[in-house]
Structure formats: structure tokens, C-alpha cells
PDB file of C-alpha atoms in Angstrom:
ATOM      1  CA  MET A   1      88.811 101.171  84.647  1.00 53.00           C
ATOM      2  CA  PRO A   2      87.348  99.132  81.765  1.00 61.00           C
ATOM      3  CA  GLN A   3      89.016  99.661  78.369  1.00 65.00           C
ATOM      4  CA  GLN A   4      85.741 100.633  76.660  1.00 64.00           C
ATOM      5  CA  LEU A   5      85.170 103.476  79.149  1.00 62.00           C
ATOM      6  CA  THR A   6      88.740 104.702  78.580  1.00 72.00           C
ATOM      7  CA  ASP A   7      88.266 104.541  74.789  1.00 75.00           C
ATOM      8  CA  ASN A   8      84.986 106.494  75.016  1.00 78.00           C
ATOM      9  CA  ARG A   9      86.642 109.192  77.099  1.00 79.00           C
ATOM     10  CA  GLN A  10      89.529 109.460  74.642  1.00 80.00           C
ATOM     11  CA  GLN A  11      87.093 109.823  71.746  1.00 84.00           C
ATOM     12  CA  LEU A  12      85.226 112.591  73.591  1.00 84.00           C
ATOM     13  CA  VAL A  13      88.474 114.423  74.331  1.00 83.00           C
ATOM     14  CA  ASP A  14      89.656 114.050  70.722  1.00 85.00           C
ATOM     15  CA  ALA A  15      86.341 115.422  69.456  1.00 86.00           C
ATOM     16  CA  ALA A  16      86.546 118.364  71.859  1.00 87.00           C
ATOM     17  CA  VAL A  17      90.090 119.157  70.736  1.00 83.00           C
ATOM     18  CA  ALA A  18      88.991 119.056  67.101  1.00 85.00           C
ATOM     19  CA  ARG A  19      86.114 121.463  67.855  1.00 86.00           C
ATOM     20  CA  VAL A  20      88.475 123.805  69.712  1.00 84.00           C
ATOM     21  CA  VAL A  21      90.956 123.852  66.832  1.00 79.00           C
ATOM     22  CA  GLU A  22      88.156 124.451  64.339  1.00 83.00           C
ATOM     23  CA  ASN A  23      86.686 127.283  66.429  1.00 80.00           C
ATOM     24  CA  ILE A  24      90.092 128.917  66.897  1.00 75.00           C
ATOM     25  CA  ALA A  25      90.844 128.779  63.182  1.00 76.00           C
ATOM     26  CA  THR A  26      87.421 130.196  62.345  1.00 76.00           C
ATOM     27  CA  SER A  27      87.771 132.928  64.960  1.00 69.00           C
ATOM     28  CA  LEU A  28      91.225 133.936  63.815  1.00 70.00           C
ATOM     29  CA  ARG A  29      90.061 134.120  60.227  1.00 68.00           C
ATOM     30  CA  ALA A  30      87.325 136.511  61.246  1.00 69.00           C
ATOM     31  CA  MET A  31      89.765 138.447  63.460  1.00 66.00           C
ATOM     32  CA  VAL A  32      87.695 137.955  66.571  1.00 63.00           C
ATOM     33  CA  PRO A  33      89.136 139.517  69.723  1.00 70.00           C
ATOM     34  CA  GLU A  34      91.194 137.236  71.961  1.00 69.00           C
ATOM     35  CA  HIS A  35      88.648 137.277  74.799  1.00 73.00           C
ATOM     36  CA  ALA A  36      86.048 135.820  72.445  1.00 72.00           C
ATOM     37  CA  ILE A  37      88.470 133.070  71.405  1.00 68.00           C
ATOM     38  CA  ARG A  38      89.158 132.262  75.063  1.00 76.00           C
ATOM     39  CA  ARG A  39      85.418 132.120  75.723  1.00 80.00           C
ATOM     40  CA  LEU A  40      84.943 129.651  72.862  1.00 78.00           C
ATOM     41  CA  ILE A  41      87.715 127.452  74.220  1.00 79.00           C
ATOM     42  CA  GLU A  42      86.195 127.620  77.701  1.00 83.00           C
ATOM     43  CA  LEU A  43      82.765 126.619  76.379  1.00 83.00           C
ATOM     44  CA  GLU A  44      84.189 123.684  74.419  1.00 83.00           C
ATOM     45  CA  VAL A  45      86.178 122.408  77.392  1.00 82.00           C
ATOM     46  CA  ARG A  46      83.116 122.651  79.634  1.00 81.00           C
ATOM     47  CA  ALA A  47      81.022 120.767  77.082  1.00 81.00           C
ATOM     48  CA  ALA A  48      83.678 118.056  76.842  1.00 79.00           C
ATOM     49  CA  VAL A  49      83.945 117.689  80.621  1.00 75.00           C
ATOM     50  CA  GLN A  50      80.175 117.534  81.032  1.00 76.00           C
ATOM     51  CA  ALA A  51      79.968 114.863  78.335  1.00 74.00           C
ATOM     52  CA  LEU A  52      82.408 112.618  80.176  1.00 71.00           C
ATOM     53  CA  PRO A  53      80.643 109.709  81.847  1.00 65.00           C
ATOM     54  CA  LEU A  54      80.935 109.496  85.578  1.00 65.00           C
ATOM     55  CA  GLN A  55      83.566 107.106  86.797  1.00 64.00           C
ATOM     56  CA  GLU A  56      82.216 103.662  87.498  1.00 66.00           C
ATOM     57  CA  PRO A  57      81.814 103.058  91.208  1.00 63.00           C
ATOM     58  CA  PRO A  58      84.350 100.700  92.734  1.00 68.00           C
ATOM     59  CA  ALA A  59      83.242  97.131  93.193  1.00 71.00           C
ATOM     60  CA  PRO A  60      81.756  96.602  96.653  1.00 74.00           C
ATOM     61  CA  ARG A  61      84.047  94.962  99.138  1.00 69.00           C
ATOM     62  CA  PRO A  62      82.868  91.619 100.408  1.00 70.00           C
ATOM     63  CA  ASP A  63      81.834  91.556 104.024  1.00 60.00           C
ATOM     64  CA  PRO A  64      84.606  90.240 106.218  1.00 54.00           C
ATOM     65  CA  PRO A  65      83.996  86.803 107.643  1.00 54.00           C
ATOM     66  CA  PRO A  66      82.501  86.798 111.113  1.00 51.00           C
ATOM     67  CA  SER A  67      85.149  87.441 113.719  1.00 49.00           C
ATOM     68  CA  SER A  68      86.152  84.512 115.811  1.00 48.00           C
ATOM     69  CA  ALA A  69      87.985  86.869 118.178  1.00 47.00           C
ATOM     70  CA  LEU A  70      86.062  85.550 121.185  1.00 61.00           C
ATOM     71  CA  ALA A  71      86.316  81.923 120.253  1.00 59.00           C
ATOM     72  CA  SER A  72      85.383  79.826 123.231  1.00 63.00           C
ATOM     73  CA  ASP A  73      88.585  77.789 123.019  1.00 72.00           C
ATOM     74  CA  ARG A  74      90.734  80.863 123.755  1.00 82.00           C
ATOM     75  CA  ILE A  75      91.160  82.121 127.286  1.00 88.00           C
ATOM     76  CA  ALA A  76      93.200  85.292 126.637  1.00 90.00           C
ATOM     77  CA  TYR A  77      93.755  87.859 123.898  1.00 90.00           C
ATOM     78  CA  ARG A  78      96.411  90.361 122.959  1.00 93.00           C
ATOM     79  CA  ILE A  79      95.573  94.064 122.724  1.00 94.00           C
ATOM     80  CA  ASN A  80      94.812  94.045 118.974  1.00 93.00           C
ATOM     81  CA  GLU A  81      92.637  90.954 119.279  1.00 91.00           C
ATOM     82  CA  ALA A  82      90.739  92.351 122.259  1.00 91.00           C
ATOM     83  CA  ALA A  83      90.198  95.661 120.441  1.00 92.00           C
ATOM     84  CA  ALA A  84      88.791  93.851 117.418  1.00 89.00           C
ATOM     85  CA  ALA A  85      86.601  91.658 119.608  1.00 87.00           C
ATOM     86  CA  ILE A  86      84.886  94.601 121.331  1.00 87.00           C
ATOM     87  CA  GLY A  87      84.936  96.932 118.307  1.00 88.00           C
ATOM     88  CA  VAL A  88      87.314  99.650 119.467  1.00 93.00           C
ATOM     89  CA  CYS A  89      90.842 100.740 118.572  1.00 94.00           C
ATOM     90  CA  ARG A  90      93.880  99.559 120.504  1.00 94.00           C
ATOM     91  CA  ALA A  91      94.360 103.013 122.073  1.00 95.00           C
ATOM     92  CA  THR A  92      90.909 102.714 123.613  1.00 95.00           C
ATOM     93  CA  VAL A  93      91.799  99.315 125.046  1.00 95.00           C
ATOM     94  CA  TYR A  94      94.898 100.824 126.670  1.00 94.00           C
ATOM     95  CA  LYS A  95      92.769 103.692 128.079  1.00 95.00           C
ATOM     96  CA  LEU A  96      90.239 101.234 129.482  1.00 94.00           C
ATOM     97  CA  ILE A  97      93.032  99.273 131.152  1.00 94.00           C
ATOM     98  CA  ALA A  98      94.598 102.451 132.577  1.00 94.00           C
ATOM     99  CA  ALA A  99      91.212 103.586 133.911  1.00 93.00           C
ATOM    100  CA  GLY A 100      90.677 100.219 135.591  1.00 92.00           C
ATOM    101  CA  GLU A 101      87.609  99.458 133.495  1.00 91.00           C
ATOM    102  CA  LEU A 102      89.220  96.452 131.828  1.00 93.00           C
ATOM    103  CA  ARG A 103      91.502  93.982 133.583  1.00 93.00           C
ATOM    104  CA  ALA A 104      94.724  92.906 131.890  1.00 94.00           C
ATOM    105  CA  GLY A 105      97.934  91.148 132.766  1.00 93.00           C
ATOM    106  CA  LYS A 106     101.475  91.110 131.437  1.00 90.00           C
ATOM    107  CA  ARG A 107     103.581  88.171 130.384  1.00 86.00           C
ATOM    108  CA  GLY A 108     106.961  89.581 129.443  1.00 91.00           C
ATOM    109  CA  SER A 109     106.252  92.411 126.999  1.00 91.00           C
ATOM    110  CA  THR A 110     102.867  91.005 125.985  1.00 91.00           C
ATOM    111  CA  THR A 111      99.679  92.399 127.481  1.00 94.00           C
ATOM    112  CA  LEU A 112      96.979  89.762 127.814  1.00 94.00           C
ATOM    113  CA  ILE A 113      93.286  90.205 128.515  1.00 94.00           C
ATOM    114  CA  ARG A 114      91.240  87.225 129.614  1.00 92.00           C
ATOM    115  CA  ARG A 115      88.091  86.383 127.667  1.00 90.00           C
ATOM    116  CA  VAL A 116      86.037  86.471 130.866  1.00 89.00           C
ATOM    117  CA  ASP A 117      87.289  90.021 131.547  1.00 91.00           C
ATOM    118  CA  LEU A 118      86.269  91.141 128.053  1.00 90.00           C
ATOM    119  CA  GLU A 119      82.851  89.592 128.539  1.00 87.00           C
ATOM    120  CA  ALA A 120      82.514  91.201 131.974  1.00 87.00           C
ATOM    121  CA  PHE A 121      83.446  94.599 130.495  1.00 88.00           C
ATOM    122  CA  ILE A 122      80.759  94.263 127.813  1.00 86.00           C
ATOM    123  CA  ASP A 123      78.188  93.037 130.333  1.00 85.00           C
ATOM    124  CA  ALA A 124      78.895  96.031 132.595  1.00 84.00           C
ATOM    125  CA  MET A 125      78.307  98.598 129.828  1.00 81.00           C
ATOM    126  CA  PRO A 126      75.164 100.673 130.280  1.00 80.00           C
ATOM    127  CA  ALA A 127      72.321  99.917 127.898  1.00 74.00           C
ATOM    128  CA  SER A 128      71.954 102.342 124.997  1.00 69.00           C
ATOM    129  CA  ARG A 129      68.882 104.511 125.000  1.00 68.00           C
ATOM    130  CA  GLY A 130      69.162 105.211 121.282  1.00 63.00           C
ATOM    131  CA  GLY A 131      69.357 108.961 121.826  1.00 56.00           C
ATOM    132  CA  PRO A 132      72.114 111.406 120.902  1.00 59.00           C
ATOM    133  CA  LYS A 133      75.620 110.761 122.130  1.00 59.00           C
ATOM    134  CA  ASP A 134      76.737 112.357 125.375  1.00 54.00           C
ATOM    135  CA  ASP A 135      79.968 114.254 124.759  1.00 48.00           C
TER     136      ASP A 135
END
């Protein structure tokens, strides 16, 4: 948060505290009932909070560089890479493999999915009609 914004907020809080102290002292001198003193404090705190500027929005994140996940020089991808390439999470990739919708192979403990199989999966997807999702 910029220093100037922090300084402005501190000044507003200090001013509110000063008003509260002044109102309490005045109220006590006049022997105002406690509920009236509490109400004054509540009003001053509300005024101070409402006077606070809204927090500055965070700086926008730069768009990530275009994914080269399906680079033509690669012939196979690991689960995370395949998930990123088709825009789903890794759990979905595992579900697609288990359902037989996406072909994959194993090399030791590594699951590999060929680029052509990813492309075939995308090509086989039904076209979107732009309507509401079917659940």
C-alpha cells in the first residue's frame, strides 16, 4: 500500500480518536448517561470508517505468455502438460484416460500422452451450442 494512503488513513484515525476523546470529556462534564456516551463513540467510529478511502485495487496481473504446450516439436506430454494444453485439471485428464476417452501410455512411473491423441480428443469433442451447461 502506498505510504501516502497509509499516512492519510492514520491522520483520519487520529482525528477520529481526538473527536471521541473530546466528546467523552464533554459528555462526562455534563453527566450524560452512559448509553449516550456509547452512542457518541459509535457515531464517531462510523464517521471515521466511512471517511477511510477504499483500498487501492491490486495491480492487474500480466497475461501469461501463450502456451507452447502443444509445440509441434514435441510428440508426447506428461499429465500436467496435457492438462494445461487442453485447459483442464490433472484429475480430469486421469478421468478421461480411465474412461477411455484419451489414450495414454506409461514409461516407468511416468504417464505420457501423445500430441496426436490430445489433438484427436479435442477434434472429437462435440461443438458447443452456446446454451446452458448440461449437468
